Amino acid sequence: MHLTFAVSALAVFSIAHAQLANYGGFTANRPADAMTIASIHSVLALFNLALDAKNFEALHDVYTDDVVARVARQPTNNLESLIKFYNGTALGDVVSQHTSHTIFVYDIASKSAKSVSYANALYFSKPEEGKFFARDAVTFYERYDDIWAKQPNGQWKIRDRGINIYAQVGNSSLLPPTQPTFNTTKV
């Protein structure tokens, strides 16, 4: 019985590995890549927390100085212009919650890697006086395509970012009229 289970488990693993290795042009990772994958996941979490806290200086730990980012119809070609872009979306009284999920890191080399991840950006108004919950909210459903560069200190940073916004759900009137127009086509 144990032998049957072991053979079945091995067959399932082999089939799953083969399917993953050939899925959408992505290749499966080696177990030795676990530290790189964990580091990249951590940087993506820092990105989300920095946006929610409106601590855009923390983006120096997320992006390279020469980052190319296609997050709006006007791509940015360095970190300072990207921080200026995010400062323009600070949204005043609007509270945000950014999340990254379904993160897949691939093409890992000694100094570079790629990742694709899905993200949600939720913006909601501050609750009215005496109320616990927000009155209005809008959510963007997004995909990030990132190229990573390993820094001399061993830290991973995003060198190139493309964003595709798939959908917007909710009350967008709570966003200020100065909100940048995002690129909604795949980059």
Short mmCIF file of N, CA and C in Angstrom, two decimals:
data_model
loop_
_atom_site.label_atom_id
_atom_site.label_comp_id
_atom_site.label_asym_id
_atom_site.label_seq_id
_atom_site.Cartn_x
_atom_site.Cartn_y
_atom_site.Cartn_z
N MET A 1 0.82 -1.19 0.00
CA MET A 1 0.00 0.00 0.00
C MET A 1 0.87 1.26 0.00
N HIS A 2 1.94 1.26 0.81
CA HIS A 2 2.82 2.43 0.85
C HIS A 2 3.52 2.63 -0.49
N LEU A 3 3.88 1.53 -1.12
CA LEU A 3 4.55 1.63 -2.41
C LEU A 3 3.60 2.22 -3.46
N THR A 4 2.34 1.78 -3.43
CA THR A 4 1.35 2.31 -4.37
C THR A 4 1.18 3.81 -4.17
N PHE A 5 1.09 4.25 -2.91
CA PHE A 5 0.94 5.66 -2.61
C PHE A 5 2.16 6.45 -3.11
N ALA A 6 3.35 5.93 -2.86
CA ALA A 6 4.58 6.61 -3.27
C ALA A 6 4.65 6.73 -4.78
N VAL A 7 4.31 5.66 -5.49
CA VAL A 7 4.34 5.69 -6.95
C VAL A 7 3.29 6.67 -7.47
N SER A 8 2.09 6.65 -6.88
CA SER A 8 1.03 7.57 -7.29
C SER A 8 1.44 9.02 -7.05
N ALA A 9 2.02 9.28 -5.87
CA ALA A 9 2.44 10.64 -5.54
C ALA A 9 3.53 11.11 -6.51
N LEU A 10 4.46 10.24 -6.83
CA LEU A 10 5.53 10.58 -7.76
C LEU A 10 4.95 10.87 -9.14
N ALA A 11 3.99 10.07 -9.57
CA ALA A 11 3.38 10.29 -10.88
C ALA A 11 2.64 11.62 -10.91
N VAL A 12 1.89 11.94 -9.86
CA VAL A 12 1.17 13.22 -9.80
C VAL A 12 2.16 14.38 -9.81
N PHE A 13 3.25 14.27 -9.00
CA PHE A 13 4.26 15.32 -8.98
C PHE A 13 4.88 15.50 -10.36
N SER A 14 5.21 14.41 -11.03
CA SER A 14 5.83 14.49 -12.35
C SER A 14 4.90 15.13 -13.36
N ILE A 15 3.62 14.77 -13.32
CA ILE A 15 2.65 15.36 -14.24
C ILE A 15 2.48 16.84 -13.93
N ALA A 16 2.34 17.18 -12.65
CA ALA A 16 2.16 18.59 -12.26
C ALA A 16 3.39 19.39 -12.65
N HIS A 17 4.58 18.85 -12.42
CA HIS A 17 5.81 19.56 -12.76
C HIS A 17 5.89 19.78 -14.27
N ALA A 18 5.55 18.77 -15.05
CA ALA A 18 5.59 18.90 -16.51
C ALA A 18 4.57 19.93 -16.98
N GLN A 19 3.38 19.94 -16.38
CA GLN A 19 2.37 20.91 -16.77
C GLN A 19 2.82 22.32 -16.41
N LEU A 20 3.38 22.51 -15.22
CA LEU A 20 3.85 23.81 -14.80
C LEU A 20 4.99 24.28 -15.69
N ALA A 21 5.88 23.37 -16.01
CA ALA A 21 7.04 23.73 -16.82
C ALA A 21 6.62 24.20 -18.21
N ASN A 22 5.48 23.79 -18.69
CA ASN A 22 5.04 24.15 -20.03
C ASN A 22 3.85 25.10 -20.03
N TYR A 23 3.47 25.63 -18.89
CA TYR A 23 2.29 26.47 -18.81
C TYR A 23 2.61 27.90 -19.20
N GLY A 24 2.02 28.38 -20.24
CA GLY A 24 2.11 29.78 -20.62
C GLY A 24 3.51 30.30 -20.87
N GLY A 25 4.43 29.43 -21.19
CA GLY A 25 5.79 29.85 -21.45
C GLY A 25 6.63 30.02 -20.19
N PHE A 26 6.05 29.79 -19.01
CA PHE A 26 6.80 29.90 -17.76
C PHE A 26 7.49 28.58 -17.49
N THR A 27 8.62 28.65 -16.82
CA THR A 27 9.32 27.43 -16.46
C THR A 27 9.30 27.26 -14.95
N ALA A 28 9.28 26.02 -14.52
CA ALA A 28 9.25 25.72 -13.09
C ALA A 28 10.59 26.09 -12.45
N ASN A 29 10.53 26.41 -11.17
CA ASN A 29 11.73 26.80 -10.43
C ASN A 29 12.39 25.59 -9.79
N ARG A 30 13.68 25.71 -9.56
CA ARG A 30 14.43 24.70 -8.84
C ARG A 30 14.30 24.97 -7.34
N PRO A 31 14.39 23.96 -6.50
CA PRO A 31 14.33 24.19 -5.05
C PRO A 31 15.40 25.17 -4.57
N ALA A 32 16.54 25.25 -5.24
CA ALA A 32 17.61 26.15 -4.84
C ALA A 32 17.22 27.62 -5.00
N ASP A 33 16.15 27.89 -5.72
CA ASP A 33 15.71 29.26 -5.96
C ASP A 33 14.82 29.79 -4.84
N ALA A 34 14.62 29.02 -3.79
CA ALA A 34 13.67 29.40 -2.73
C ALA A 34 14.03 30.73 -2.08
N MET A 35 15.30 31.00 -1.83
CA MET A 35 15.70 32.26 -1.20
C MET A 35 15.39 33.46 -2.10
N THR A 36 15.64 33.31 -3.39
CA THR A 36 15.33 34.39 -4.33
C THR A 36 13.83 34.63 -4.37
N ILE A 37 13.06 33.57 -4.45
CA ILE A 37 11.60 33.70 -4.49
C ILE A 37 11.08 34.37 -3.22
N ALA A 38 11.58 33.96 -2.06
CA ALA A 38 11.15 34.57 -0.79
C ALA A 38 11.54 36.04 -0.75
N SER A 39 12.72 36.39 -1.23
CA SER A 39 13.16 37.78 -1.23
C SER A 39 12.26 38.64 -2.12
N ILE A 40 11.91 38.13 -3.29
CA ILE A 40 11.05 38.87 -4.21
C ILE A 40 9.65 39.03 -3.63
N HIS A 41 9.13 37.99 -3.00
CA HIS A 41 7.82 38.10 -2.34
C HIS A 41 7.86 39.21 -1.28
N SER A 42 8.95 39.27 -0.53
CA SER A 42 9.09 40.27 0.53
C SER A 42 9.13 41.68 -0.04
N VAL A 43 9.82 41.88 -1.14
CA VAL A 43 9.89 43.20 -1.77
C VAL A 43 8.51 43.61 -2.30
N LEU A 44 7.76 42.67 -2.86
CA LEU A 44 6.41 42.98 -3.32
C LEU A 44 5.51 43.39 -2.15
N ALA A 45 5.68 42.74 -0.99
CA ALA A 45 4.92 43.13 0.20
C ALA A 45 5.30 44.53 0.64
N LEU A 46 6.59 44.85 0.61
CA LEU A 46 7.05 46.20 0.97
C LEU A 46 6.43 47.23 0.04
N PHE A 47 6.37 46.94 -1.26
CA PHE A 47 5.75 47.84 -2.23
C PHE A 47 4.31 48.16 -1.81
N ASN A 48 3.54 47.14 -1.50
CA ASN A 48 2.14 47.35 -1.12
C ASN A 48 2.03 48.18 0.16
N LEU A 49 2.84 47.87 1.16
CA LEU A 49 2.79 48.59 2.42
C LEU A 49 3.23 50.05 2.25
N ALA A 50 4.23 50.28 1.41
CA ALA A 50 4.69 51.65 1.16
C ALA A 50 3.59 52.49 0.52
N LEU A 51 2.87 51.91 -0.44
CA LEU A 51 1.77 52.66 -1.07
C LEU A 51 0.67 52.97 -0.07
N ASP A 52 0.31 51.99 0.75
CA ASP A 52 -0.78 52.21 1.71
C ASP A 52 -0.42 53.23 2.77
N ALA A 53 0.85 53.26 3.17
CA ALA A 53 1.31 54.23 4.18
C ALA A 53 1.66 55.58 3.54
N LYS A 54 1.61 55.62 2.20
CA LYS A 54 2.03 56.79 1.44
C LYS A 54 3.46 57.18 1.79
N ASN A 55 4.29 56.15 2.03
CA ASN A 55 5.71 56.31 2.31
C ASN A 55 6.47 56.01 1.03
N PHE A 56 6.45 56.96 0.11
CA PHE A 56 7.01 56.71 -1.21
C PHE A 56 8.53 56.66 -1.20
N GLU A 57 9.18 57.17 -0.16
CA GLU A 57 10.63 57.05 -0.05
C GLU A 57 11.04 55.59 0.13
N ALA A 58 10.14 54.77 0.69
CA ALA A 58 10.44 53.34 0.85
C ALA A 58 10.58 52.64 -0.50
N LEU A 59 10.10 53.27 -1.56
CA LEU A 59 10.20 52.67 -2.89
C LEU A 59 11.66 52.58 -3.35
N HIS A 60 12.58 53.27 -2.67
CA HIS A 60 14.01 53.12 -2.96
C HIS A 60 14.47 51.69 -2.67
N ASP A 61 13.75 50.98 -1.80
CA ASP A 61 14.07 49.57 -1.51
C ASP A 61 13.31 48.60 -2.40
N VAL A 62 12.50 49.13 -3.31
CA VAL A 62 11.69 48.30 -4.21
C VAL A 62 12.21 48.36 -5.64
N TYR A 63 12.59 49.56 -6.09
CA TYR A 63 12.96 49.79 -7.49
C TYR A 63 14.42 50.20 -7.61
N THR A 64 15.03 49.89 -8.75
CA THR A 64 16.36 50.40 -9.07
C THR A 64 16.24 51.88 -9.43
N ASP A 65 17.35 52.62 -9.36
CA ASP A 65 17.31 54.05 -9.69
C ASP A 65 16.91 54.30 -11.14
N ASP A 66 17.24 53.35 -12.03
CA ASP A 66 16.95 53.52 -13.46
C ASP A 66 15.74 52.71 -13.92
N VAL A 67 14.81 52.45 -13.01
CA VAL A 67 13.64 51.63 -13.31
C VAL A 67 12.84 52.21 -14.48
N VAL A 68 12.36 51.33 -15.33
CA VAL A 68 11.40 51.68 -16.37
C VAL A 68 10.07 51.11 -15.90
N ALA A 69 9.09 51.99 -15.74
CA ALA A 69 7.79 51.54 -15.24
C ALA A 69 6.69 52.05 -16.15
N ARG A 70 5.89 51.13 -16.63
CA ARG A 70 4.76 51.47 -17.49
C ARG A 70 3.48 51.31 -16.66
N VAL A 71 3.30 52.24 -15.69
CA VAL A 71 2.14 52.17 -14.81
C VAL A 71 1.07 53.18 -15.19
N ALA A 72 1.36 54.06 -16.11
CA ALA A 72 0.39 55.04 -16.57
C ALA A 72 0.65 55.26 -18.06
N ARG A 73 -0.19 56.03 -18.67
CA ARG A 73 0.01 56.28 -20.11
C ARG A 73 1.34 56.98 -20.37
N GLN A 74 1.91 57.61 -19.36
CA GLN A 74 3.23 58.23 -19.45
C GLN A 74 4.23 57.35 -18.70
N PRO A 75 4.96 56.49 -19.39
CA PRO A 75 5.92 55.63 -18.69
C PRO A 75 6.99 56.47 -17.99
N THR A 76 7.50 55.95 -16.89
CA THR A 76 8.59 56.62 -16.20
C THR A 76 9.88 55.87 -16.51
N ASN A 77 10.99 56.59 -16.50
CA ASN A 77 12.26 55.94 -16.83
C ASN A 77 13.31 56.11 -15.74
N ASN A 78 12.87 56.48 -14.53
CA ASN A 78 13.78 56.50 -13.39
C ASN A 78 12.95 56.54 -12.10
N LEU A 79 13.60 56.25 -11.00
CA LEU A 79 12.90 56.13 -9.73
C LEU A 79 12.30 57.45 -9.28
N GLU A 80 12.99 58.55 -9.48
CA GLU A 80 12.46 59.84 -9.02
C GLU A 80 11.17 60.20 -9.74
N SER A 81 11.08 59.94 -11.05
CA SER A 81 9.83 60.24 -11.76
C SER A 81 8.73 59.29 -11.33
N LEU A 82 9.07 58.06 -10.96
CA LEU A 82 8.06 57.12 -10.47
C LEU A 82 7.54 57.56 -9.10
N ILE A 83 8.44 58.01 -8.23
CA ILE A 83 8.00 58.51 -6.92
C ILE A 83 7.11 59.74 -7.11
N LYS A 84 7.46 60.60 -8.04
CA LYS A 84 6.61 61.77 -8.34
C LYS A 84 5.23 61.32 -8.81
N PHE A 85 5.19 60.27 -9.65
CA PHE A 85 3.91 59.72 -10.09
C PHE A 85 3.08 59.26 -8.89
N TYR A 86 3.69 58.47 -8.00
CA TYR A 86 2.95 57.98 -6.84
C TYR A 86 2.54 59.10 -5.90
N ASN A 87 3.37 60.13 -5.75
CA ASN A 87 2.97 61.29 -4.95
C ASN A 87 1.73 61.96 -5.54
N GLY A 88 1.60 61.93 -6.86
CA GLY A 88 0.42 62.50 -7.52
C GLY A 88 -0.84 61.68 -7.32
N THR A 89 -0.69 60.47 -6.81
CA THR A 89 -1.86 59.60 -6.57
C THR A 89 -2.10 59.40 -5.08
N ALA A 90 -1.57 60.29 -4.25
CA ALA A 90 -1.66 60.12 -2.79
C ALA A 90 -3.10 60.11 -2.30
N LEU A 91 -4.02 60.69 -3.05
CA LEU A 91 -5.45 60.56 -2.84
C LEU A 91 -5.99 61.17 -1.55
N GLY A 92 -5.23 62.02 -0.90
CA GLY A 92 -5.75 62.77 0.24
C GLY A 92 -6.47 61.95 1.28
N ASP A 93 -7.79 62.09 1.35
CA ASP A 93 -8.58 61.42 2.38
C ASP A 93 -8.95 59.99 2.03
N VAL A 94 -8.51 59.53 0.87
CA VAL A 94 -8.85 58.17 0.47
C VAL A 94 -7.83 57.20 1.07
N VAL A 95 -8.32 56.16 1.69
CA VAL A 95 -7.47 55.14 2.29
C VAL A 95 -7.30 54.01 1.27
N SER A 96 -6.13 53.39 1.27
CA SER A 96 -5.91 52.32 0.29
C SER A 96 -5.48 51.04 0.96
N GLN A 97 -5.70 49.95 0.25
CA GLN A 97 -5.18 48.64 0.64
C GLN A 97 -4.74 47.94 -0.63
N HIS A 98 -3.43 47.76 -0.77
CA HIS A 98 -2.86 47.08 -1.93
C HIS A 98 -2.44 45.67 -1.52
N THR A 99 -2.70 44.72 -2.38
CA THR A 99 -2.29 43.35 -2.13
C THR A 99 -1.70 42.75 -3.40
N SER A 100 -0.74 41.86 -3.23
CA SER A 100 -0.19 41.07 -4.34
C SER A 100 -0.47 39.61 -4.04
N HIS A 101 -0.86 38.87 -5.05
CA HIS A 101 -1.13 37.45 -4.86
C HIS A 101 -0.86 36.72 -6.17
N THR A 102 -0.91 35.43 -6.14
CA THR A 102 -0.60 34.59 -7.30
C THR A 102 0.72 35.07 -7.91
N ILE A 103 1.75 35.08 -7.10
CA ILE A 103 3.07 35.55 -7.51
C ILE A 103 3.87 34.35 -8.04
N PHE A 104 4.35 34.48 -9.26
CA PHE A 104 5.16 33.43 -9.86
C PHE A 104 6.49 34.03 -10.29
N VAL A 105 7.57 33.55 -9.73
CA VAL A 105 8.92 34.01 -10.04
C VAL A 105 9.56 32.97 -10.96
N TYR A 106 10.16 33.43 -12.05
CA TYR A 106 10.71 32.48 -13.02
C TYR A 106 11.94 33.08 -13.70
N ASP A 107 12.56 32.31 -14.57
CA ASP A 107 13.78 32.72 -15.28
C ASP A 107 14.81 33.28 -14.30
N ILE A 108 15.02 32.58 -13.20
CA ILE A 108 15.93 33.03 -12.17
C ILE A 108 17.37 32.73 -12.60
N ALA A 109 18.17 33.78 -12.60
CA ALA A 109 19.61 33.66 -12.87
C ALA A 109 20.36 34.28 -11.70
N SER A 110 21.67 34.33 -11.78
CA SER A 110 22.44 34.81 -10.62
C SER A 110 22.17 36.29 -10.32
N LYS A 111 21.87 37.10 -11.34
CA LYS A 111 21.67 38.53 -11.11
C LYS A 111 20.36 39.06 -11.67
N SER A 112 19.49 38.19 -12.14
CA SER A 112 18.22 38.65 -12.69
C SER A 112 17.15 37.58 -12.50
N ALA A 113 15.91 38.04 -12.55
CA ALA A 113 14.75 37.15 -12.45
C ALA A 113 13.56 37.88 -13.05
N LYS A 114 12.50 37.15 -13.28
CA LYS A 114 11.25 37.73 -13.74
C LYS A 114 10.14 37.26 -12.82
N SER A 115 9.08 38.06 -12.75
CA SER A 115 7.90 37.62 -12.00
C SER A 115 6.65 38.15 -12.66
N VAL A 116 5.59 37.43 -12.44
CA VAL A 116 4.25 37.88 -12.83
C VAL A 116 3.40 37.72 -11.57
N SER A 117 2.59 38.72 -11.30
CA SER A 117 1.73 38.65 -10.12
C SER A 117 0.44 39.38 -10.37
N TYR A 118 -0.57 38.95 -9.69
CA TYR A 118 -1.85 39.65 -9.72
C TYR A 118 -1.94 40.50 -8.48
N ALA A 119 -2.65 41.61 -8.59
CA ALA A 119 -2.76 42.53 -7.47
C ALA A 119 -4.15 43.16 -7.45
N ASN A 120 -4.55 43.56 -6.28
CA ASN A 120 -5.77 44.34 -6.11
C ASN A 120 -5.39 45.64 -5.43
N ALA A 121 -5.93 46.73 -5.92
CA ALA A 121 -5.75 48.03 -5.29
C ALA A 121 -7.14 48.52 -4.89
N LEU A 122 -7.38 48.56 -3.60
CA LEU A 122 -8.68 48.97 -3.06
C LEU A 122 -8.54 50.36 -2.46
N TYR A 123 -9.39 51.28 -2.89
CA TYR A 123 -9.42 52.63 -2.35
C TYR A 123 -10.80 52.83 -1.74
N PHE A 124 -10.82 53.32 -0.50
CA PHE A 124 -12.11 53.57 0.13
C PHE A 124 -12.06 54.85 0.94
N SER A 125 -13.22 55.48 1.04
CA SER A 125 -13.32 56.74 1.78
C SER A 125 -13.19 56.47 3.26
N LYS A 126 -12.78 57.51 3.99
CA LYS A 126 -12.74 57.38 5.44
C LYS A 126 -14.17 57.32 5.95
N PRO A 127 -14.41 56.53 7.00
CA PRO A 127 -15.77 56.43 7.53
C PRO A 127 -16.28 57.79 8.02
N GLU A 128 -17.57 57.99 7.91
CA GLU A 128 -18.19 59.20 8.42
C GLU A 128 -18.09 59.21 9.94
N GLU A 129 -18.18 60.38 10.52
CA GLU A 129 -18.12 60.54 11.98
C GLU A 129 -19.12 59.59 12.65
N GLY A 130 -18.65 58.81 13.61
CA GLY A 130 -19.52 57.90 14.34
C GLY A 130 -19.79 56.59 13.64
N LYS A 131 -19.24 56.41 12.43
CA LYS A 131 -19.45 55.17 11.67
C LYS A 131 -18.16 54.36 11.67
N PHE A 132 -18.30 53.06 11.57
CA PHE A 132 -17.15 52.17 11.58
C PHE A 132 -16.63 51.87 10.18
N PHE A 133 -17.53 51.75 9.20
CA PHE A 133 -17.15 51.31 7.86
C PHE A 133 -17.17 52.47 6.88
N ALA A 134 -16.36 52.33 5.83
CA ALA A 134 -16.30 53.31 4.76
C ALA A 134 -17.60 53.30 3.97
N ARG A 135 -17.93 54.43 3.40
CA ARG A 135 -19.15 54.59 2.63
C ARG A 135 -18.96 54.16 1.17
N ASP A 136 -17.81 54.50 0.59
CA ASP A 136 -17.57 54.23 -0.82
C ASP A 136 -16.24 53.52 -1.01
N ALA A 137 -16.16 52.71 -2.07
CA ALA A 137 -14.91 52.02 -2.38
C ALA A 137 -14.83 51.75 -3.87
N VAL A 138 -13.61 51.63 -4.35
CA VAL A 138 -13.36 51.23 -5.73
C VAL A 138 -12.15 50.29 -5.70
N THR A 139 -12.21 49.24 -6.51
CA THR A 139 -11.13 48.27 -6.57
C THR A 139 -10.64 48.13 -8.01
N PHE A 140 -9.32 48.11 -8.15
CA PHE A 140 -8.69 47.83 -9.43
C PHE A 140 -8.09 46.43 -9.37
N TYR A 141 -8.32 45.65 -10.41
CA TYR A 141 -7.75 44.31 -10.53
C TYR A 141 -6.63 44.39 -11.56
N GLU A 142 -5.41 44.02 -11.13
CA GLU A 142 -4.21 44.32 -11.91
C GLU A 142 -3.31 43.10 -12.08
N ARG A 143 -2.41 43.22 -13.04
CA ARG A 143 -1.34 42.25 -13.23
C ARG A 143 -0.03 43.01 -13.38
N TYR A 144 1.00 42.57 -12.65
CA TYR A 144 2.33 43.15 -12.78
C TYR A 144 3.25 42.15 -13.46
N ASP A 145 4.01 42.64 -14.44
CA ASP A 145 5.06 41.87 -15.08
C ASP A 145 6.37 42.58 -14.76
N ASP A 146 7.20 41.95 -13.93
CA ASP A 146 8.41 42.59 -13.43
C ASP A 146 9.66 41.87 -13.88
N ILE A 147 10.71 42.65 -14.11
CA ILE A 147 12.06 42.14 -14.33
C ILE A 147 12.88 42.64 -13.14
N TRP A 148 13.56 41.73 -12.49
CA TRP A 148 14.28 42.01 -11.25
C TRP A 148 15.78 42.03 -11.49
N ALA A 149 16.48 42.86 -10.72
CA ALA A 149 17.94 42.92 -10.76
C ALA A 149 18.47 42.73 -9.34
N LYS A 150 19.43 41.84 -9.20
CA LYS A 150 20.05 41.62 -7.90
C LYS A 150 21.13 42.69 -7.70
N GLN A 151 21.05 43.38 -6.58
CA GLN A 151 21.97 44.47 -6.27
C GLN A 151 23.27 43.92 -5.67
N PRO A 152 24.34 44.71 -5.68
CA PRO A 152 25.61 44.24 -5.11
C PRO A 152 25.50 43.80 -3.64
N ASN A 153 24.54 44.38 -2.89
CA ASN A 153 24.35 43.99 -1.49
C ASN A 153 23.48 42.75 -1.34
N GLY A 154 23.05 42.15 -2.47
CA GLY A 154 22.23 40.94 -2.44
C GLY A 154 20.74 41.19 -2.47
N GLN A 155 20.31 42.43 -2.36
CA GLN A 155 18.89 42.78 -2.37
C GLN A 155 18.36 42.72 -3.80
N TRP A 156 17.12 42.25 -3.95
CA TRP A 156 16.46 42.22 -5.25
C TRP A 156 15.60 43.47 -5.39
N LYS A 157 15.68 44.11 -6.58
CA LYS A 157 14.86 45.29 -6.86
C LYS A 157 14.27 45.17 -8.27
N ILE A 158 13.13 45.83 -8.46
CA ILE A 158 12.48 45.84 -9.77
C ILE A 158 13.21 46.82 -10.69
N ARG A 159 13.61 46.30 -11.84
CA ARG A 159 14.30 47.11 -12.86
C ARG A 159 13.34 47.55 -13.96
N ASP A 160 12.30 46.76 -14.18
CA ASP A 160 11.34 47.03 -15.26
C ASP A 160 9.98 46.52 -14.81
N ARG A 161 8.95 47.38 -14.89
CA ARG A 161 7.61 46.97 -14.46
C ARG A 161 6.58 47.36 -15.51
N GLY A 162 5.77 46.38 -15.88
CA GLY A 162 4.61 46.63 -16.72
C GLY A 162 3.36 46.33 -15.91
N ILE A 163 2.32 47.11 -16.10
CA ILE A 163 1.07 46.87 -15.37
C ILE A 163 -0.07 46.83 -16.37
N ASN A 164 -0.98 45.92 -16.11
CA ASN A 164 -2.21 45.82 -16.89
C ASN A 164 -3.36 45.84 -15.91
N ILE A 165 -4.25 46.79 -16.06
CA ILE A 165 -5.44 46.86 -15.21
C ILE A 165 -6.58 46.19 -15.97
N TYR A 166 -7.07 45.09 -15.39
CA TYR A 166 -8.11 44.31 -16.06
C TYR A 166 -9.51 44.85 -15.82
N ALA A 167 -9.74 45.36 -14.63
CA ALA A 167 -11.10 45.80 -14.30
C ALA A 167 -11.07 46.82 -13.18
N GLN A 168 -12.11 47.62 -13.14
CA GLN A 168 -12.34 48.57 -12.06
C GLN A 168 -13.77 48.35 -11.60
N VAL A 169 -13.94 48.13 -10.30
CA VAL A 169 -15.26 47.85 -9.75
C VAL A 169 -15.50 48.80 -8.59
N GLY A 170 -16.63 49.46 -8.58
CA GLY A 170 -16.98 50.31 -7.45
C GLY A 170 -17.17 51.76 -7.85
N ASN A 171 -17.21 52.61 -6.84
CA ASN A 171 -17.52 54.01 -7.00
C ASN A 171 -16.25 54.81 -7.27
N SER A 172 -15.93 55.03 -8.53
CA SER A 172 -14.70 55.74 -8.87
C SER A 172 -14.81 57.24 -8.61
N SER A 173 -15.99 57.73 -8.27
CA SER A 173 -16.12 59.16 -8.01
C SER A 173 -15.37 59.59 -6.75
N LEU A 174 -14.99 58.66 -5.90
CA LEU A 174 -14.23 59.04 -4.72
C LEU A 174 -12.77 59.34 -5.04
N LEU A 175 -12.32 58.96 -6.25
CA LEU A 175 -10.97 59.28 -6.68
C LEU A 175 -10.92 60.73 -7.16
N PRO A 176 -9.84 61.44 -6.87
CA PRO A 176 -9.76 62.85 -7.29
C PRO A 176 -9.69 62.96 -8.81
N PRO A 177 -10.15 64.08 -9.37
CA PRO A 177 -10.09 64.25 -10.83
C PRO A 177 -8.67 64.28 -11.37
N THR A 178 -7.68 64.50 -10.51
CA THR A 178 -6.28 64.52 -10.94
C THR A 178 -5.67 63.14 -11.01
N GLN A 179 -6.44 62.10 -10.68
CA GLN A 179 -5.94 60.73 -10.72
C GLN A 179 -5.42 60.44 -12.13
N PRO A 180 -4.19 59.95 -12.26
CA PRO A 180 -3.64 59.67 -13.59
C PRO A 180 -4.44 58.62 -14.34
N THR A 181 -4.38 58.70 -15.64
CA THR A 181 -5.01 57.70 -16.48
C THR A 181 -4.06 56.53 -16.61
N PHE A 182 -4.53 55.35 -16.25
CA PHE A 182 -3.69 54.17 -16.30
C PHE A 182 -3.76 53.50 -17.65
N ASN A 183 -2.70 52.81 -17.99
CA ASN A 183 -2.64 52.02 -19.21
C ASN A 183 -3.44 50.75 -18.97
N THR A 184 -4.46 50.54 -19.72
CA THR A 184 -5.32 49.38 -19.51
C THR A 184 -5.12 48.32 -20.60
N THR A 185 -4.07 48.45 -21.37
CA THR A 185 -3.75 47.41 -22.34
C THR A 185 -2.49 46.71 -21.91
N LYS A 186 -2.35 45.46 -22.30
CA LYS A 186 -1.19 44.69 -21.88
C LYS A 186 0.08 45.30 -22.46
N VAL A 187 1.06 45.42 -21.58
CA VAL A 187 2.34 46.00 -21.99
C VAL A 187 3.38 44.93 -22.12
#
